[in-house]
Short mmCIF file of C-alpha atoms and ligand atoms in Angstrom, two decimals:
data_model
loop_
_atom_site.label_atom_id
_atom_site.label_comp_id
_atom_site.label_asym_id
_atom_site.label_seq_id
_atom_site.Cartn_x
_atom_site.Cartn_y
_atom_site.Cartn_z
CA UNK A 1 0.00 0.00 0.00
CA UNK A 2 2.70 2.63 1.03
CA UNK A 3 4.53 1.78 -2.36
CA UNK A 4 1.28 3.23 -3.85
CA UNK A 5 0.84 7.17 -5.25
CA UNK A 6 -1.57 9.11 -3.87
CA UNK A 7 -4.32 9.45 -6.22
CA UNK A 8 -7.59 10.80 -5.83
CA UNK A 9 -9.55 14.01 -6.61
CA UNK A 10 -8.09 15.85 -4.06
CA UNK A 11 -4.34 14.67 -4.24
CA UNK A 12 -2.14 17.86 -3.07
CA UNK A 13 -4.81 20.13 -1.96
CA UNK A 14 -4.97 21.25 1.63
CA UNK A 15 -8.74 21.03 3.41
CA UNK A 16 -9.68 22.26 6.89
CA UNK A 17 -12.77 20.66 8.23
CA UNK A 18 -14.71 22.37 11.27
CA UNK A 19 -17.10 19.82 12.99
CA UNK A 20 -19.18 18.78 16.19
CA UNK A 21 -20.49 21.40 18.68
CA UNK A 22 -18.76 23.76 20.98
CA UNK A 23 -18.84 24.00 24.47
CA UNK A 24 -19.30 27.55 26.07
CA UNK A 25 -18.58 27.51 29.80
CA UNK A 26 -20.55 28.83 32.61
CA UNK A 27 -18.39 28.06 35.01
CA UNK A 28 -15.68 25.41 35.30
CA UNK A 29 -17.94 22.77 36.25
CA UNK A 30 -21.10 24.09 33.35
CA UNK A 31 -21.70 24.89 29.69
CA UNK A 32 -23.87 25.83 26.79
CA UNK A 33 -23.62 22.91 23.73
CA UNK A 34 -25.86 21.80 21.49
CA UNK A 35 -27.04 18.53 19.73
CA UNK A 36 -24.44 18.23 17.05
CA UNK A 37 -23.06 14.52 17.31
CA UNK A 38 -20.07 15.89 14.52
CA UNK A 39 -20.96 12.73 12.49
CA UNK A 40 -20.96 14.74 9.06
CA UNK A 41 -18.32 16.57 9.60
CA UNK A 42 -15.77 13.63 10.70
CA UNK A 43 -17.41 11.66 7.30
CA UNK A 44 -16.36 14.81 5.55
CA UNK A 45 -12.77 14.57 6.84
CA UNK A 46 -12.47 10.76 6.08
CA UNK A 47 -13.72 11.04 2.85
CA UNK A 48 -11.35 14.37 1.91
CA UNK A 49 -8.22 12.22 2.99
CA UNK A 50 -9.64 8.96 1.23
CA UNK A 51 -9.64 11.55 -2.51
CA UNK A 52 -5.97 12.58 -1.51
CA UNK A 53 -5.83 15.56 0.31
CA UNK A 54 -4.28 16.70 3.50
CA UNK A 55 -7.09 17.27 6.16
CA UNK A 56 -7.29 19.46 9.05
CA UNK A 57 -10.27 18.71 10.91
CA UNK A 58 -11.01 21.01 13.73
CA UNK A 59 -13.70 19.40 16.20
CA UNK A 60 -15.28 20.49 18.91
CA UNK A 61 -15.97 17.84 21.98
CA UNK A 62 -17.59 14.51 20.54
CA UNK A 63 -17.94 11.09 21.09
CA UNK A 64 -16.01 10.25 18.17
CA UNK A 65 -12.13 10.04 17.47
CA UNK A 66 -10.73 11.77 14.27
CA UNK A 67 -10.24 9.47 11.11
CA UNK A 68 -7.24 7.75 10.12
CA UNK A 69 -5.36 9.89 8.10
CA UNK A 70 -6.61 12.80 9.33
CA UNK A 71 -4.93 15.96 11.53
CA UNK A 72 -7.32 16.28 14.13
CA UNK A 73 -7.10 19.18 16.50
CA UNK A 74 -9.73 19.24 19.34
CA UNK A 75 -11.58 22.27 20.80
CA UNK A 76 -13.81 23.27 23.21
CA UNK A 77 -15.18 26.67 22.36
CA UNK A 78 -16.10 29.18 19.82
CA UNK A 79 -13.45 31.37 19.94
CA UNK A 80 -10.83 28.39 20.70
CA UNK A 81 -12.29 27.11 16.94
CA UNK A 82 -11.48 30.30 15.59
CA UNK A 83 -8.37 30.58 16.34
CA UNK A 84 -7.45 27.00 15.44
CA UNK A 85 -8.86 27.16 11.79
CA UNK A 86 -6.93 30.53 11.64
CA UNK A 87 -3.51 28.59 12.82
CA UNK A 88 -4.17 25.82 10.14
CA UNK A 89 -4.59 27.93 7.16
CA UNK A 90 -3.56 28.07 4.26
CA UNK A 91 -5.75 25.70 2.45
CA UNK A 92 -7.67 25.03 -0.64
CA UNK A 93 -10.94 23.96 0.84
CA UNK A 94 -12.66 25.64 3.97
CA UNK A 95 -15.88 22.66 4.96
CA UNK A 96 -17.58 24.53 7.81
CA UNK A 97 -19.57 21.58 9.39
CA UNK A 98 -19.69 22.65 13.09
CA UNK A 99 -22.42 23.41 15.16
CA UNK A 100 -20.76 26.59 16.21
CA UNK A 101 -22.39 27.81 19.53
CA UNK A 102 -24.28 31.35 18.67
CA UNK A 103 -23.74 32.86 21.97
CA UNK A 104 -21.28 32.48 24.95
CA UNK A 105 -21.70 33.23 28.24
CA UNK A 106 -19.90 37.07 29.10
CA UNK A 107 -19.83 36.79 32.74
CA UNK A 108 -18.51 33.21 32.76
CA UNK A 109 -17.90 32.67 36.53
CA UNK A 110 -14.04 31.51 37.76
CA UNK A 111 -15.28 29.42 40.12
CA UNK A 112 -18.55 27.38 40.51
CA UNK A 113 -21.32 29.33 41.25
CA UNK A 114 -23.29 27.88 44.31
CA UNK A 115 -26.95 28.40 44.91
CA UNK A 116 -27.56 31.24 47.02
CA UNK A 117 -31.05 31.07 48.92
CA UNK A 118 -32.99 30.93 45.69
CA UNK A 119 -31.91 33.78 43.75
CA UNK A 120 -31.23 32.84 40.37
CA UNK A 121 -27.67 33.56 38.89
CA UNK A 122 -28.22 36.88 35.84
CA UNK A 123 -26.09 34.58 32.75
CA UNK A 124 -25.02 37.43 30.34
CA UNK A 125 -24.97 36.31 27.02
CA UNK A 126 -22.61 37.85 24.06
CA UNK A 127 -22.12 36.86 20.08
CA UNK A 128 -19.47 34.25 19.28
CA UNK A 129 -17.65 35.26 16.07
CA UNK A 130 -18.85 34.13 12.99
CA UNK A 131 -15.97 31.49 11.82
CA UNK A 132 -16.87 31.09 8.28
CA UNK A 133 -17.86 34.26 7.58
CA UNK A 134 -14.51 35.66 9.12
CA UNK A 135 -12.14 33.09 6.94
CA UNK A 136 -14.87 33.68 3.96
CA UNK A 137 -14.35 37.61 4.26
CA UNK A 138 -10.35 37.71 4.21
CA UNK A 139 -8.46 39.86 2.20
CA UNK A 140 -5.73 37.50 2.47
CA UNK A 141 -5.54 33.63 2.91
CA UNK A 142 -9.14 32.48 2.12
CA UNK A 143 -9.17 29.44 0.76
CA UNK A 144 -10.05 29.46 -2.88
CA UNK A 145 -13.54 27.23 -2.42
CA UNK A 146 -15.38 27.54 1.13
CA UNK A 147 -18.45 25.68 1.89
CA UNK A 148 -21.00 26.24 4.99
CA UNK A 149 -23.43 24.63 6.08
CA UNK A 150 -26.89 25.65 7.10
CA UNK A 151 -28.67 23.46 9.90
CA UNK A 152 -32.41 24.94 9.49
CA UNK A 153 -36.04 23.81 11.32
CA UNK A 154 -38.52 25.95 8.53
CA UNK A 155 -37.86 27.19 5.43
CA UNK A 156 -34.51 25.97 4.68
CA UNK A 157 -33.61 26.63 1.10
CA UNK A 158 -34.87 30.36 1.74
CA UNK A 159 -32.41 30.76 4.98
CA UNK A 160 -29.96 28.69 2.88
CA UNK A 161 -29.91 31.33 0.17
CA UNK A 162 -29.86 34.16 2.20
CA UNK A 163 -26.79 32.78 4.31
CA UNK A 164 -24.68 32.26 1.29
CA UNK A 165 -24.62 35.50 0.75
CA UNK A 166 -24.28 36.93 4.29
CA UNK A 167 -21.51 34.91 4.73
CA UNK A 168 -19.78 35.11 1.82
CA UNK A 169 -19.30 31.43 0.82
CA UNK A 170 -19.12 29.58 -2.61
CA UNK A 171 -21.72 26.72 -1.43
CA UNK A 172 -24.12 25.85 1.30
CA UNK A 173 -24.81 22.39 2.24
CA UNK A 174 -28.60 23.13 3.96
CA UNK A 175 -30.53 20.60 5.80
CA UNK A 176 -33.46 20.54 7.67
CA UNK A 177 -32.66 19.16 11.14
CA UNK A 178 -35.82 19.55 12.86
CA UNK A 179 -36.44 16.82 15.59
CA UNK A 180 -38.74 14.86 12.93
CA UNK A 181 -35.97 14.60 10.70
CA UNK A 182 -33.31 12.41 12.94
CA UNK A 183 -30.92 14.13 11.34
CA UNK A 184 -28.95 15.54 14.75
CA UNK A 185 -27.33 12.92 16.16
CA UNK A 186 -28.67 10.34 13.08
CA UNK A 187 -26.73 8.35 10.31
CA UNK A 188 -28.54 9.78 7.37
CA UNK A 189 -29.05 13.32 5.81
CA UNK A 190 -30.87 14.70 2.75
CA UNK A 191 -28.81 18.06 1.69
CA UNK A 192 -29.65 20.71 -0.80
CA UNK A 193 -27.08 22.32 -2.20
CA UNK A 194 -27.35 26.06 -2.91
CA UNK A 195 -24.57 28.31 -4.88
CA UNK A 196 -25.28 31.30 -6.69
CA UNK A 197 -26.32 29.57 -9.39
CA UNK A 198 -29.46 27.33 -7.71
CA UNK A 199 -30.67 24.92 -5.74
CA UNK A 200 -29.88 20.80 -6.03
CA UNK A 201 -31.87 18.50 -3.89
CA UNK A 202 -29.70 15.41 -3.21
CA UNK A 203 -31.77 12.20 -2.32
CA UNK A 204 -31.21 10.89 1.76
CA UNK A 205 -28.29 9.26 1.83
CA UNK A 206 -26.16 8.09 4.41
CA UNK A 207 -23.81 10.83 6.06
CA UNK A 208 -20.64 8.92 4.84
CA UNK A 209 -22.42 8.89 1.07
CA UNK A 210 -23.03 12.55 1.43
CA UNK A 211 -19.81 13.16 2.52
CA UNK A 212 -18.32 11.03 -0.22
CA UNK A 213 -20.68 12.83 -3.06
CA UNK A 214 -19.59 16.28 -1.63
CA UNK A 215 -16.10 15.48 -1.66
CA UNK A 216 -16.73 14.77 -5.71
CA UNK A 217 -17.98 17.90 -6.31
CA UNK A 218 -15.75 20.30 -4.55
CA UNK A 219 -12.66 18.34 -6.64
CA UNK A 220 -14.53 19.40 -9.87
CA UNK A 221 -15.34 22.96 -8.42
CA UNK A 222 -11.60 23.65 -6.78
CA UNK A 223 -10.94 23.06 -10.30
CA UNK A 224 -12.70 25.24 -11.76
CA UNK A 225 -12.18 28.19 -9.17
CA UNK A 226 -7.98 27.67 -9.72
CA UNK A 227 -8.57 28.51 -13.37
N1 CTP B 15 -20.80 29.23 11.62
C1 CTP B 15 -19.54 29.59 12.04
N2 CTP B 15 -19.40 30.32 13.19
C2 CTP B 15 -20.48 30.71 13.90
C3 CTP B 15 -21.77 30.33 13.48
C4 CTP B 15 -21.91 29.59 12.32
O1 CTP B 15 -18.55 29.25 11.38
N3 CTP B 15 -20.29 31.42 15.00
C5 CTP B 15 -20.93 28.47 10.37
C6 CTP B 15 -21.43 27.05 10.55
O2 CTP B 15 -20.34 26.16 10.74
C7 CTP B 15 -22.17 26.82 9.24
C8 CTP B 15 -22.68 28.19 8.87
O3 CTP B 15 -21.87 29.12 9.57
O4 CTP B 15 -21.29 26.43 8.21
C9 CTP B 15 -24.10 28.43 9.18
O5 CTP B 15 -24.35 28.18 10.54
P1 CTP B 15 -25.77 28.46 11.12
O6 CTP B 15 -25.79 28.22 12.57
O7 CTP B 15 -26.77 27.74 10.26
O8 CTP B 15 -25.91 30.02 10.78
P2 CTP B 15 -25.95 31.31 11.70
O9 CTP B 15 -25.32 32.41 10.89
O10 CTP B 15 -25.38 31.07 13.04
O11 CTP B 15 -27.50 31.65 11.77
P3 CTP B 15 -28.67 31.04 12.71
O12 CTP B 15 -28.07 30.05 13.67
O13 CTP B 15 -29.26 32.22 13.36
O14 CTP B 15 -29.61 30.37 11.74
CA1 CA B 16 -26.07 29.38 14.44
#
């Protein structure tokens, strides 16, 4: 096997993967997450390295350990996410699978806060920075192709659209992940995939099939964006 060429799709590209949650702290003992089980966005990094590249997956805390093959740098929070994509670049291919956490707590406490005679501790909350649309909105050292992803409950092709341009990506991978769905947490997705120039409905497919069929594509698009 190591006697073997690389080949694939990918072969001598760089891609950073973001995946999984993040964890904002409370306290040292508490924190804010969400449902993401960072299935897609592991499958995403296994499937980059299996077309050739070099992959950078940066994951928040999950249950799951980084694939073969892969660089995998682990994170707790937002801004910790940030900072590692940042450290990673350059690359060819930004994937921006995590479930970033929206908000952090701004009055975190440095030690655990204890009940006190029923009054309820005043959490603060504060915007986490936007990690796509930071990388996606460099001057300098964006990767040529970046793709987001858009985790919707309602109208998701209509949110899908108008992220793509708010952020400032080439493609959004949107999916509806209302509870219904089984998406969060589940082994199967059905993605849409919106650019500037429409909308294509992929059938359900396993997470490691949409990660596989995605993986396609962006070696035919980081293709045609190096032209
Ligand atoms: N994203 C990010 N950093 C954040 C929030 C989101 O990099 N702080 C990325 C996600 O990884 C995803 C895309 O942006 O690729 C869209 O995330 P989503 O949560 O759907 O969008 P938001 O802009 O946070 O909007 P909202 O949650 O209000 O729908
Ligand atoms: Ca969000």
């Amino acid at each position: 096997e190591q006697l073997l060429a690389p080949s694939g799709p990918l072969v001598g590209k760089h891609v950073i993967v973001t995946s999984g949650p993040t964890h904002e702290p409370i306290d040292p003992v508490r924190y804010i997450a969400n449902r993401s089980s960072g299935k897609q966005g592991h499958a995403i990094a296994r499937a980059a390295a299996e077309a050739g590249a070099r992959v950078t997956l940066i994951s928040g805390p999950v249950d799951i350990s980084g694939p073969a093959g892969v660089t995998t740098v682990r994170v707790e929070s937002a801004r910790d996410m940030l900072a590692a994509v940042e450290k990673a670049l350059p690359a060819d291919i930004g994937i921006f699978a995590a479930a970033v956490a929206d908000w952090r707590v701004a009055n975190a406490g440095a030690q655990k806060i204890k009940k006190n005679g029923g009054a309820l501790p005043e959490l603060s909350l504060t915007e986490n920075p936007d990690i796509l649309a930071t990388i996606a909105r460099r001057n300098e050292g964006r990767p040529p192709l970046m793709v987001g992803f858009a985790a919707e409950t309602e109208h998701v092709i209509e949110h899908a659209k108008q992220k793509l341009a708010k952020k400032g990506c080439d493609l959004i991978v949107a999916n509806d992940v209302s509870t219904e769905t089984g998406v969060m947490g589940g082994d199967r997705n059905t993605v849409h995939l919106v650019t500037a120039g429409g909308v294509e409905t992929w059938p359900t497919l396993s997470k490691t099939d949409v990660a596989r069929k995605l993986v396609e594509r962006l070696g035919k698009l980081v293709e045609e964006v190096a032209k």
